[in-house]
Coordinates of C-alpha atoms in Angstrom, one line a residue:
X73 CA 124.7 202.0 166.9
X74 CA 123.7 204.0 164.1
X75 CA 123.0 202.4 160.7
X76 CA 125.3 204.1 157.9
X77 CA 123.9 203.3 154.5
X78 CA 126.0 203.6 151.4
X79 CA 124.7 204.5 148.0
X80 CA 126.8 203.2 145.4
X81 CA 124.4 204.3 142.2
X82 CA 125.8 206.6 139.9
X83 CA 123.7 209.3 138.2
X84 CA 122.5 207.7 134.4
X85 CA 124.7 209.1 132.3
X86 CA 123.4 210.0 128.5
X87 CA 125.8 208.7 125.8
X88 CA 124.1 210.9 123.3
X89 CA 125.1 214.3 124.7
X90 CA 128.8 215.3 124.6
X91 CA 130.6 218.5 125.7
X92 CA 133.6 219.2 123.7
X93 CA 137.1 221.4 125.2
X94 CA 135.7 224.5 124.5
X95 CA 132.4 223.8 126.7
X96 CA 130.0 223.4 123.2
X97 CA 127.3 220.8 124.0
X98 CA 126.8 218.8 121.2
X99 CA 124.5 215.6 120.3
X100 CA 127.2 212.8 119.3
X101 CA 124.0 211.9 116.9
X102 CA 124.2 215.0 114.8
X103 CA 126.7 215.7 112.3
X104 CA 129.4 218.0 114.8
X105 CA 131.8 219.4 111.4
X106 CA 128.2 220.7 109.1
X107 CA 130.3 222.6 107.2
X108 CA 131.8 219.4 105.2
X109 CA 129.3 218.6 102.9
X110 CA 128.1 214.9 103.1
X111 CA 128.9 212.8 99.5
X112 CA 125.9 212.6 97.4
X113 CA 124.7 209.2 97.9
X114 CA 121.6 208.6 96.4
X115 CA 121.9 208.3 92.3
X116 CA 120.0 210.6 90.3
X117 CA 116.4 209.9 88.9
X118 CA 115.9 210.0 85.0
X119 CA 113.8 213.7 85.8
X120 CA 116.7 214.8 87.5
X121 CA 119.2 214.3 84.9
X122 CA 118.2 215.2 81.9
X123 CA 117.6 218.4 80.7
X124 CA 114.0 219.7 80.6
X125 CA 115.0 221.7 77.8
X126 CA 116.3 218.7 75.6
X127 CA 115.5 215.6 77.5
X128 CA 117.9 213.1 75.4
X129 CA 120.5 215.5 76.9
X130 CA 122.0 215.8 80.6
X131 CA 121.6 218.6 82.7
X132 CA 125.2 220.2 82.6
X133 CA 124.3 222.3 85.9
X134 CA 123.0 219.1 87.4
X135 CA 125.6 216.8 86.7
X136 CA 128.7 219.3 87.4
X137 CA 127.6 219.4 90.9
X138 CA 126.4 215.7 91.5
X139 CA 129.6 214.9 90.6
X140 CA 131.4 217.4 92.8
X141 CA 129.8 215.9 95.7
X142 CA 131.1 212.4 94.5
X143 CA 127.8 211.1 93.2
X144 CA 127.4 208.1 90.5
X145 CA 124.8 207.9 88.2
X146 CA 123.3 204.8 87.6
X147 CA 125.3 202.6 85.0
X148 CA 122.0 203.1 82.5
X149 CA 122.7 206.5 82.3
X150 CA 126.2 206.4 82.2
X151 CA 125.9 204.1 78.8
X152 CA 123.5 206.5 77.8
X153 CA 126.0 209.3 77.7
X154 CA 129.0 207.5 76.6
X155 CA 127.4 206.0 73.5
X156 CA 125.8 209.2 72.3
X157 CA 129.2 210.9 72.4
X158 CA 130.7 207.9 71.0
X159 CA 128.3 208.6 67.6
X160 CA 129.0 211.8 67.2
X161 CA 133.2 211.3 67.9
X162 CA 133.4 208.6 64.9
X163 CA 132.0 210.9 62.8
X164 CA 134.4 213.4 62.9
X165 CA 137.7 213.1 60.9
X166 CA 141.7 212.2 62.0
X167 CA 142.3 215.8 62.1
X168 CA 139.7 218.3 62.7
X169 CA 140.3 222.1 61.6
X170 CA 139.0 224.8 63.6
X171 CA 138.8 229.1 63.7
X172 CA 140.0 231.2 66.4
X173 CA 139.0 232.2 69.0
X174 CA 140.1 229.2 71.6
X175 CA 141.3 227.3 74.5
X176 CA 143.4 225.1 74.2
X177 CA 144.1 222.8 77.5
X178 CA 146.5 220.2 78.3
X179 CA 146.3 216.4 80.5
X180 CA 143.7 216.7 82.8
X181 CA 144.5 213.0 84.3
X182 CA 141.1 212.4 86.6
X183 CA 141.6 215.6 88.3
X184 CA 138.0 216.5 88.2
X185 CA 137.8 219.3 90.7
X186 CA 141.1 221.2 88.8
X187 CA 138.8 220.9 85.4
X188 CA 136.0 222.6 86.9
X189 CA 138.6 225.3 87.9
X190 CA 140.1 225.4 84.2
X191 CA 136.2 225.7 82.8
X192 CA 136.2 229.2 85.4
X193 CA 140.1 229.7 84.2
X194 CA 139.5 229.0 80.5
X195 CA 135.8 230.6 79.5
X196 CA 132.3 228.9 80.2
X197 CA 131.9 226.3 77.6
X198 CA 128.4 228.1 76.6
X199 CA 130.2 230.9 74.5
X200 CA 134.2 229.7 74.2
X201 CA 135.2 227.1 72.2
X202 CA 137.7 224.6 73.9
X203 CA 140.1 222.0 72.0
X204 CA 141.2 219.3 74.6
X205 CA 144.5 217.6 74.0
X206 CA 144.4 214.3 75.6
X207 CA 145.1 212.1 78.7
X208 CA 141.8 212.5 80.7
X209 CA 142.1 209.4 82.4
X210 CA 144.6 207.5 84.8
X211 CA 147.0 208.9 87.8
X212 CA 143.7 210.8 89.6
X213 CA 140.4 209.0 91.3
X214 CA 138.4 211.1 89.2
X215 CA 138.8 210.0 86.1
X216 CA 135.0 208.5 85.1
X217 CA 133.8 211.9 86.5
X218 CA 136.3 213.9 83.9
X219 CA 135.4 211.9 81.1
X220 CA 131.2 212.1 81.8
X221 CA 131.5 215.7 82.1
X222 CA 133.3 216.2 79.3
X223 CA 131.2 213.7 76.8
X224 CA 128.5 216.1 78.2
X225 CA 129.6 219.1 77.1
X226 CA 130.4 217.5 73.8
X227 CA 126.8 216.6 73.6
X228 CA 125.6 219.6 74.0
X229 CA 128.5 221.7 72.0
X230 CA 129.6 219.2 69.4
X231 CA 130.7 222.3 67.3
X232 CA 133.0 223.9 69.7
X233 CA 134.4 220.9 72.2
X234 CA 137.1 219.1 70.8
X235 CA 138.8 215.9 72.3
X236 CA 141.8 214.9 71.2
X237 CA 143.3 211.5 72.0
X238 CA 146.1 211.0 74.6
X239 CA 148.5 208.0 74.9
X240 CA 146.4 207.2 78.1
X241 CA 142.9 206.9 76.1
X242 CA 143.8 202.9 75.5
X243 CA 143.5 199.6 77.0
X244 CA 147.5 199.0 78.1
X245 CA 147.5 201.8 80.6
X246 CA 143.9 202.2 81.5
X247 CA 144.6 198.5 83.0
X248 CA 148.0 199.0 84.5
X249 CA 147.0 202.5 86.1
X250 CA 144.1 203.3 87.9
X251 CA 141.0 203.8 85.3
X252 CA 139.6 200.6 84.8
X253 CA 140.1 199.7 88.5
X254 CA 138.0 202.9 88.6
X255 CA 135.1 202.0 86.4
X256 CA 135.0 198.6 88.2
X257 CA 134.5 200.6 91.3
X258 CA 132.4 203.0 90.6
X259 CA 130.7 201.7 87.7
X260 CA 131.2 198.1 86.1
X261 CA 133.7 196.9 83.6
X262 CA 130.3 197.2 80.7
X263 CA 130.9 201.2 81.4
X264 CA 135.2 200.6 81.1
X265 CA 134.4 199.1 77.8
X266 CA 132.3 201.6 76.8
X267 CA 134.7 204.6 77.2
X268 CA 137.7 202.4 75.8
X269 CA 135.0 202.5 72.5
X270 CA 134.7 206.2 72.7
X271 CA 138.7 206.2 73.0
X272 CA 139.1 204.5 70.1
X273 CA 137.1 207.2 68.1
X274 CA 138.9 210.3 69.4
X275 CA 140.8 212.2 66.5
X276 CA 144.3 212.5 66.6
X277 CA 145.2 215.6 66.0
X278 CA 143.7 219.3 64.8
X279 CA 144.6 222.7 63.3
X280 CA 144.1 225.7 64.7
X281 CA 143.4 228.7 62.2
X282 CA 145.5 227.2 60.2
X283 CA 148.8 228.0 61.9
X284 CA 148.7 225.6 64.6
X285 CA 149.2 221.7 64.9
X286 CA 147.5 220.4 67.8
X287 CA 148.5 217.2 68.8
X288 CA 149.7 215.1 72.4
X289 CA 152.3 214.1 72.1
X290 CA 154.2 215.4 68.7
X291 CA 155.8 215.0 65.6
X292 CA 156.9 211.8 63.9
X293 CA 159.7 210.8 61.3
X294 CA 156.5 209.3 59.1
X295 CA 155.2 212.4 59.6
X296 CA 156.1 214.2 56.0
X297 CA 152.6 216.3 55.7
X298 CA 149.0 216.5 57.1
X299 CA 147.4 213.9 54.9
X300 CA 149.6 211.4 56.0
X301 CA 147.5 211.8 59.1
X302 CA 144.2 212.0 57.7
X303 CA 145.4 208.5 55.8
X304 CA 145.8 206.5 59.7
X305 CA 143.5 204.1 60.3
X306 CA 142.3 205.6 64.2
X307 CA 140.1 202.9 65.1
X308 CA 141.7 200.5 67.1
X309 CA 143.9 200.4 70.3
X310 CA 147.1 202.3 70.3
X311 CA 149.9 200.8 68.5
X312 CA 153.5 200.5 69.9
X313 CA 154.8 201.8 67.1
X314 CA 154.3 203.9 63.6
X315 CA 152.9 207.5 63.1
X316 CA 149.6 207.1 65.3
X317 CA 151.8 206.1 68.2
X318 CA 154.4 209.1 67.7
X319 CA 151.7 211.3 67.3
X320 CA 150.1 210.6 71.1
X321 CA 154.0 209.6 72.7
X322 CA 156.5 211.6 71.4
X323 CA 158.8 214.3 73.3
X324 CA 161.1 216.9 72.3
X325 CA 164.5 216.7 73.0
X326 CA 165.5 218.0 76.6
X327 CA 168.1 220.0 74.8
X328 CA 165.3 221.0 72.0
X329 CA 167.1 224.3 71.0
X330 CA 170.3 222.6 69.5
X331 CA 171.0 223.3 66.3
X332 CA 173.1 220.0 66.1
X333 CA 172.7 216.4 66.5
X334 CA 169.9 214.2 64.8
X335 CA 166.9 215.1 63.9
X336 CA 165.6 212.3 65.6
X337 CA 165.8 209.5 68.3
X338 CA 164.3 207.1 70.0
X339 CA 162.7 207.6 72.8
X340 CA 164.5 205.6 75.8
X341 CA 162.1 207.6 78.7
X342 CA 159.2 206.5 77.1
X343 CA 160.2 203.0 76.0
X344 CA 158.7 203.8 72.3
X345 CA 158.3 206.4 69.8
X346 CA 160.7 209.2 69.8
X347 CA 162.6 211.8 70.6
X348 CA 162.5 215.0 68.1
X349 CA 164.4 218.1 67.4
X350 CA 164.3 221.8 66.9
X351 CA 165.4 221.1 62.7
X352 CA 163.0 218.5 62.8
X353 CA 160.0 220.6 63.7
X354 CA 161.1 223.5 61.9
X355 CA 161.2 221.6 58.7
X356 CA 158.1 219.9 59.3
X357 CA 156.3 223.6 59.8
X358 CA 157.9 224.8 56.6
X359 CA 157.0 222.1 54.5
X360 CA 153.1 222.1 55.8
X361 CA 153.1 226.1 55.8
X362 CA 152.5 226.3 59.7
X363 CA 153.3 228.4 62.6
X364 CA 154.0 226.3 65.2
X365 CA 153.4 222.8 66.8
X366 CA 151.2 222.7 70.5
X367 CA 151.3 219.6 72.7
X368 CA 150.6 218.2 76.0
X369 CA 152.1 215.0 77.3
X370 CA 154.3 216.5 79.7
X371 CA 154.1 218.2 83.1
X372 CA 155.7 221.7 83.7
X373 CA 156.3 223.4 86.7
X374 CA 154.2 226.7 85.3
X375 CA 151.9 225.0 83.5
X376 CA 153.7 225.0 80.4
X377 CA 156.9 225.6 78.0
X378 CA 157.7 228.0 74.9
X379 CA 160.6 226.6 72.8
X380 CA 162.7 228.3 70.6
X381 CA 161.8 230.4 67.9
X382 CA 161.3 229.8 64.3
X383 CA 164.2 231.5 62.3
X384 CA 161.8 231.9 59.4
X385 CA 158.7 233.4 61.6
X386 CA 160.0 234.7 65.1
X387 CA 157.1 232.5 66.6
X388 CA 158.2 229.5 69.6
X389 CA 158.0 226.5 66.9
X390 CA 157.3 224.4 70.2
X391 CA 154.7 225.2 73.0
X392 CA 154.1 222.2 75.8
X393 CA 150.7 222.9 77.5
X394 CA 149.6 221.3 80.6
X395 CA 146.5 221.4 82.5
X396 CA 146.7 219.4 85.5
X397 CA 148.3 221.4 88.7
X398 CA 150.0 219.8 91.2
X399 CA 150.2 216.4 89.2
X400 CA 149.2 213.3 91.2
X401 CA 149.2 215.6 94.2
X402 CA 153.2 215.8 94.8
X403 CA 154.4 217.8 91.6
X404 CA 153.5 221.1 93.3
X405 CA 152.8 222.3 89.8
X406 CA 150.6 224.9 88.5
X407 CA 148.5 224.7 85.3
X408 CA 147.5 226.5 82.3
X409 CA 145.3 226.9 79.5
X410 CA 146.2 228.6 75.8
X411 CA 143.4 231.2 74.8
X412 CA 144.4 232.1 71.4
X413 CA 142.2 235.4 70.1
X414 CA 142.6 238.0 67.4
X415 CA 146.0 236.9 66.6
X416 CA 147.0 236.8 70.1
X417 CA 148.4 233.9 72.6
X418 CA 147.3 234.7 76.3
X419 CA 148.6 231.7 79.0
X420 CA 146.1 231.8 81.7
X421 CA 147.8 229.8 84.7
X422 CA 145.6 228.6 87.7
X423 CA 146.3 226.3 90.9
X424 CA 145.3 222.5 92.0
X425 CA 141.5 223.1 94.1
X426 CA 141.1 220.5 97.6
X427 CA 139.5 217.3 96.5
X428 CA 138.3 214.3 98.5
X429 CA 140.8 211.8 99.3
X430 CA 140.9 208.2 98.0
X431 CA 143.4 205.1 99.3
X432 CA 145.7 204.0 96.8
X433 CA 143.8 201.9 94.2
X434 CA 140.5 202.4 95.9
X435 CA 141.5 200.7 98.7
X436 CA 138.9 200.6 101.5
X437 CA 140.1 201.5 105.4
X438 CA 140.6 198.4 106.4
X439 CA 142.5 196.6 104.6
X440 CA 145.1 199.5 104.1
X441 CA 145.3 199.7 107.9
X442 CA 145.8 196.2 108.5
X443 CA 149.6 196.0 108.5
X444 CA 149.9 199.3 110.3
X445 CA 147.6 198.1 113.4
X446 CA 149.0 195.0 113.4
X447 CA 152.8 196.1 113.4
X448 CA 151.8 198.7 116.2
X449 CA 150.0 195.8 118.6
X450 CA 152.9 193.3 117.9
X451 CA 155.6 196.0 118.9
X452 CA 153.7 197.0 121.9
X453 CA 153.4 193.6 122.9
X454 CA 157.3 193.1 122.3
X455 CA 157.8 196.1 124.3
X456 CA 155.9 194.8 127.1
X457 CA 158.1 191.7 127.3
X458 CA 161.1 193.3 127.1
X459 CA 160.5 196.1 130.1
X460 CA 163.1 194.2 132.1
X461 CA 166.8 193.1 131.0
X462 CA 167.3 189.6 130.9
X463 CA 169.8 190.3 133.8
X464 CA 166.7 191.9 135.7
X465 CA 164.0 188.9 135.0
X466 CA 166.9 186.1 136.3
X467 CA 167.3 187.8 139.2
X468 CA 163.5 188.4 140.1
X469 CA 162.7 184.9 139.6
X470 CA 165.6 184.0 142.1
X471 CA 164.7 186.1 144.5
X472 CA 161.1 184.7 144.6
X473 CA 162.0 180.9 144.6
X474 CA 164.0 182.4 147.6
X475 CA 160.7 183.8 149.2
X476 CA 158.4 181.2 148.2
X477 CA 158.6 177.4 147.9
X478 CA 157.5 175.8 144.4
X479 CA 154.4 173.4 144.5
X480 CA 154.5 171.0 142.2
X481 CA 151.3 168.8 141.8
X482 CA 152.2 165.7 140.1
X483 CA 149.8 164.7 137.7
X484 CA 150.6 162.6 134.7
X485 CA 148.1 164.2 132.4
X486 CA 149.9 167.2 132.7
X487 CA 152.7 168.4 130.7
X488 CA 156.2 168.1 131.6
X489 CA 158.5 170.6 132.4
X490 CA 160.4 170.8 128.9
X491 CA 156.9 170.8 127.1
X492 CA 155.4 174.1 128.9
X493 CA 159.2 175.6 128.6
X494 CA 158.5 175.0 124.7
X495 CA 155.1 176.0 125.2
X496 CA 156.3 179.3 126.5
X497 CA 158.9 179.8 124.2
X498 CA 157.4 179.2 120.9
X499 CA 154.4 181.8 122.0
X500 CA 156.9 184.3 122.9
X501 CA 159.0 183.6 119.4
X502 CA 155.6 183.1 117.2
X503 CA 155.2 187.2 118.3
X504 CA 158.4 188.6 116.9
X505 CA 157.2 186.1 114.0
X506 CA 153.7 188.3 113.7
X507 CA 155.8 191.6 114.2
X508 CA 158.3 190.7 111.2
X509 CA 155.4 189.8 109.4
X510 CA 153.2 192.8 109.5
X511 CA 156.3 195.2 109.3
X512 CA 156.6 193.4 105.8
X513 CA 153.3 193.8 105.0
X514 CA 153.6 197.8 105.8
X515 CA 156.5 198.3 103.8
X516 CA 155.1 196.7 100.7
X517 CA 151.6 198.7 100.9
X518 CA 152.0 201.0 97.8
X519 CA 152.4 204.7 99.3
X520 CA 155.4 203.1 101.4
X521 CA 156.7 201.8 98.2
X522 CA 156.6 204.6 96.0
X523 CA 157.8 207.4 98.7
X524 CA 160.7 205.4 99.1
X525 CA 161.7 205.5 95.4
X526 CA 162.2 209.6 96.7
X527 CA 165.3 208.3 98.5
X528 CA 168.4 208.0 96.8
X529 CA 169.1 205.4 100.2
X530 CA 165.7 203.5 99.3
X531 CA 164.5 204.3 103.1
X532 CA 161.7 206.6 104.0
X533 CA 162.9 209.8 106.3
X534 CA 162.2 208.6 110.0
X535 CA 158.8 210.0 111.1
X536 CA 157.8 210.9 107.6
X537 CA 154.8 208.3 107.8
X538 CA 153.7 209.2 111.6
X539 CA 153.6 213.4 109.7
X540 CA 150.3 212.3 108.1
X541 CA 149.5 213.3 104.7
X542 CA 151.0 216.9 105.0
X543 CA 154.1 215.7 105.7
X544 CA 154.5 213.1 103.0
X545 CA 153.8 216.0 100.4
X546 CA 156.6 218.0 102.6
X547 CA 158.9 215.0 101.9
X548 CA 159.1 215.4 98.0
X549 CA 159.7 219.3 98.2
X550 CA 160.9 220.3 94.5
X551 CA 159.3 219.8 91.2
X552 CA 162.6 218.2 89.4
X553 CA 162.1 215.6 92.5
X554 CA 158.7 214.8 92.0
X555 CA 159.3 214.2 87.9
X556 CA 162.8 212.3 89.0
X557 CA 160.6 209.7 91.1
X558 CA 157.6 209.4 88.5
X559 CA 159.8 208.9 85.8
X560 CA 159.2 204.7 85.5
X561 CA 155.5 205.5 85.9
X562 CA 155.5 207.3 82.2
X563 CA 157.0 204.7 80.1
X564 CA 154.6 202.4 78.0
X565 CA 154.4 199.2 80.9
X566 CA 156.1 196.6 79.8
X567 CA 153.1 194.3 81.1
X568 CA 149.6 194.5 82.3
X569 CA 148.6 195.4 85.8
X570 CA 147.6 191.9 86.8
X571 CA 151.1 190.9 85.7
X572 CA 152.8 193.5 87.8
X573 CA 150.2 192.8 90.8
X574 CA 151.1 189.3 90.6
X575 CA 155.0 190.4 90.3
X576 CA 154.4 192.4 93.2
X577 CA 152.8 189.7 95.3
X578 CA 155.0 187.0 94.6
X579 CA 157.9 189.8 96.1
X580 CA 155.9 190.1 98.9
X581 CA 155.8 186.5 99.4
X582 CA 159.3 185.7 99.2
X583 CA 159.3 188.3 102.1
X584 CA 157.4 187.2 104.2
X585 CA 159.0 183.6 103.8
X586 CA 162.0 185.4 104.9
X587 CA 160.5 187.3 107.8
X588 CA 159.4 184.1 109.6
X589 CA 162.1 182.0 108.9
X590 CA 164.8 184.9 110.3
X591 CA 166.2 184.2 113.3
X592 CA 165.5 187.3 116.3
X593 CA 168.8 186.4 118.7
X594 CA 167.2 189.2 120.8
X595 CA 163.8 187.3 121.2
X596 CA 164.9 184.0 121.2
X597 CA 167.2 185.0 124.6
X598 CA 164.4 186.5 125.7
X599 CA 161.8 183.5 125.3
X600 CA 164.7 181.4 127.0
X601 CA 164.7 183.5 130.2
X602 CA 160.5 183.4 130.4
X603 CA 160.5 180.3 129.6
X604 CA 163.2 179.1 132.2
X605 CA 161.0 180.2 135.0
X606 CA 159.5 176.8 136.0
X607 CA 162.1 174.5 136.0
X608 CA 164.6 175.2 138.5
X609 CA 165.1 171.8 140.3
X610 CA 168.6 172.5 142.0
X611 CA 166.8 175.3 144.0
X612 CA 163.4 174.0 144.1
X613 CA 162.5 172.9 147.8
X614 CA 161.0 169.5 148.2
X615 CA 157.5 170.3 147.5
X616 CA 154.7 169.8 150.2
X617 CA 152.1 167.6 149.9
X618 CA 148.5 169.4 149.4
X619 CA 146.5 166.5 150.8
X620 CA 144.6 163.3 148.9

């Protein structure tokens, strides 16, 4: 009889070498996608950053692309730079007064990769001069970045960059938005407190060749000529009301062009300061011997507006310029930058650049994940119980009592019958609990929340969520949609972000409260049926004995 001799090893396999679909061998230890660049991790050394050329300056060149690949500097050199500029802003006056030629740019809102792209758009900062109108912070995750860079360049070109302040360079929104979250992240809350100095020493407005108010957000009943602002008192948080605050919130009119109705009103999108009028501009331009007013403050779908025209000068008393495109990433916007030369106003327009993606508020993976993965394990496990009808499991169970006789082993350490039925039937109920739970938790994350204020129903389309991050964009799909749903987000908060988080998590609470105490009828039958299987006693043979 022969021998036969069976070899079960299996060739060593080597987890470090993988062949991908298209037959590539590749080294799972290697980078496979090289042509992502990897974040800049390390912080820069004191030689790398500053200049050779003027060491108590940074190295533009440098710094521009550290922070394009997402590098920090250390919070040393970040003081550095924001308390430099900070001397040099409160030396300059309320309203500043400059020549042509310029550029004139709009919000930037932490949108650091669109304001390199406005620096190619607009001229490089070397040789053009550049007048900045506000609102570098909040709504983008690159805020710290926006403001660093530009402190930079007014460090080196204190005579041709100009910064303006925006209704978003204070304390209020800074907190309730996303910038001193931000700072806390990136940085610490001694580098928040720093910028929110240099904010308070921003001027507040400038002219232009002395044609052109240059201001955020507008014009002001208070507002009779320029002294009035050079009179304000700039150095201090941003009030809720009286000329500095109309000078960084106010709108036009929607239906600026009338030639009726007040000249003035308050300002009910906003929740301060005011609405003002064609008359009221007009007058205001006549009386000061100007040619027209520019602002910022509010997104347009080409990057900006041109109002009517001045009776007296045939010139748009009103242009709105704004420089962030595709706002907060679902405005589908573009920008554009005012490059005013030799008497003449070219708009130079430019689209949003790719940037790297953050989680709402900085979240990290995990966390943001949590309620999805959990909702998806809980349904799955749902869906496993309920592969059979109730109909289907009684009559299973029958036919196996039929087949096989029940052994009971009496022990009186054991449970009773009733026990392990309740046993059974609170594990299968505590899972529809988990599932009600988690779905909760999903619907409350903040993406959820604010891609369901899109829908006039309140409910996201079905799918939208499982369409990844291409197909939430697809899911606001106009421009008067995107401003429609933003609108509570640019009124002055009527409380701080902690207030609102703690708002917001006492909602979420209540909900959850309600999710485990709701009664599932479709569970609880169905923890009735499994949890019936043991105890049939009018069926039940008498059970053998299994010996001493």
């Amino acid at each position: 009889m022969s021998n036969i001799s069976i070899t079960t090893d299996r060739p060593e396999i080597d987890p470090s070498v993988y062949t991908m679909e298209d037959g590539t061998v590749v080294n799972t230890k290697d980078r496979i996608c090289k042509s992502a660049e990897p974040p800049a991790f390390r912080k820069p050394t004191d030689k790398e950053l500053w200049s050779a050329e003027r060491p108590e300056l940074p190295n533009l060149e440098f710094l521009r692309e550290h922070f394009r690949r997402e590098g920090r500097l250390t919070e040393e050199q970040a003081l550095r730079i924001l308390n430099a500029t900070n001397d040099l802003l409160k030396k300059e006056p309320n309203l500043l007064r400059m020549p042509a030629p310029i550029t004139i740019c709009g919000d930037v809102h932490g949108q650091y990769y669109d304001l390199l792209k406005l620096f190619e758009v607009g001229g490089d900062p070397f040789d053009t001069r550049y007048l900045f109108l506000g609102d570098y912070v909040d709504r983008g995750y690159f805020s710290i970045e926006c403001v660093l860079l530009l402190w930079a360049h007014k460090l080196w070109y204190p005579n041709s960059i100009f910064l303006l302040r925006g209704n978003h360079e204070c304390r209020h929104l800074t907190e309730y938005f996303t910038f001193k979250l931000e700072c806390k992240t990136k940085y610490s809350e001694e580098v928040y407190d720093a910028v929110m100095t240099c904010f308070d020493s921003l001027p507040l407005a400038a002219v232009v060749n002395n044609q052109f108010l240059c201001v955020h957000g507008g014009i002001s009943p208070e507002l009779k000529t320029l002294k009035d602002i050079e009179d304000i008192d700039r150095f201090r948080e941003t009030p809720t009301s009286g000329l500095m605050c109309d000078l960084l919130w106010a709108d036009p009119f929607e239906e600026f062009d009338n030639d009726t109705g007040p000249k003035f009103e308050n300002n009910h999108v906003r929740g301060c300061s005011y609405f003002y009028s064609y008359r009221a501009v007009c007058n205001f331009l006549e009386k000061n011997n100007l040619l027209s007013v520019i602002r910022a403050h509010e997104a347009q779908a080409n990057g900006y507006r041109m109002y009517r025209k001045s009776k007296a000068t045939g010139f748009p008393a009103l242009m709105t310029i704004f420089s962030a495109p595709n706002y907060i990433d679902v405005y589908n916007n573009k920008a554009a930058v005012l490059r005013y030369d030799k008497s003449v106003l070219n708009i130079r327009q430019f689209n949003a650049s790719p940037h790297p993606y953050w989680l709402p508020n900085f979240m990290n993976v995990f966390n943001w994940s949590l309620p999805f993965v959990g909702e998806k394990i809980t349904t799955m496990l749902l869906a496993l119980l309920n592969i059979c009808s109730q109909e289907e499991l009684a009559a299973t169970f029958e036919e196996k009592e039929m087949e096989t006789p029940v052994v009971i082993v009496p022990n009186s350490a054991d449970m009773s019958q009733e026990q392990r039925r309740q046993v059974i039937k609170n594990k299968v109920l505590a899972i529809g609990k988990i599932s009600r739970t988690f779905s909760v938790l999903r619907e409350n994350s903040e993406l959820v929340m604010e891609l369901k204020s899109l829908s006039e129903t309140g409910k996201l389309p079905t799918g939208t969520l499982g369409l990844g991050s291409e197909g939430i964009r697809r899911a606001i799909t106009t421009f008067e949609e995107a401003k429609r749903s933003d609108i509570e987000n640019e009124r002055l908060p009527p409380a701080s972000r902690e207030s609102m988080d703690a708002i917001h998590q006492e909602h979420t609470v209540s909900k959850l409260r309600d999710a485990v105490g709701e009664q599932d009828e479709c569970i609880s039958r169905m923890a009735e049926v499994i949890a019936s299987v043991p105890d049939r006693p009018s069926r039940s043979p008498t059970p053998k004995s299994l010996g001493k």
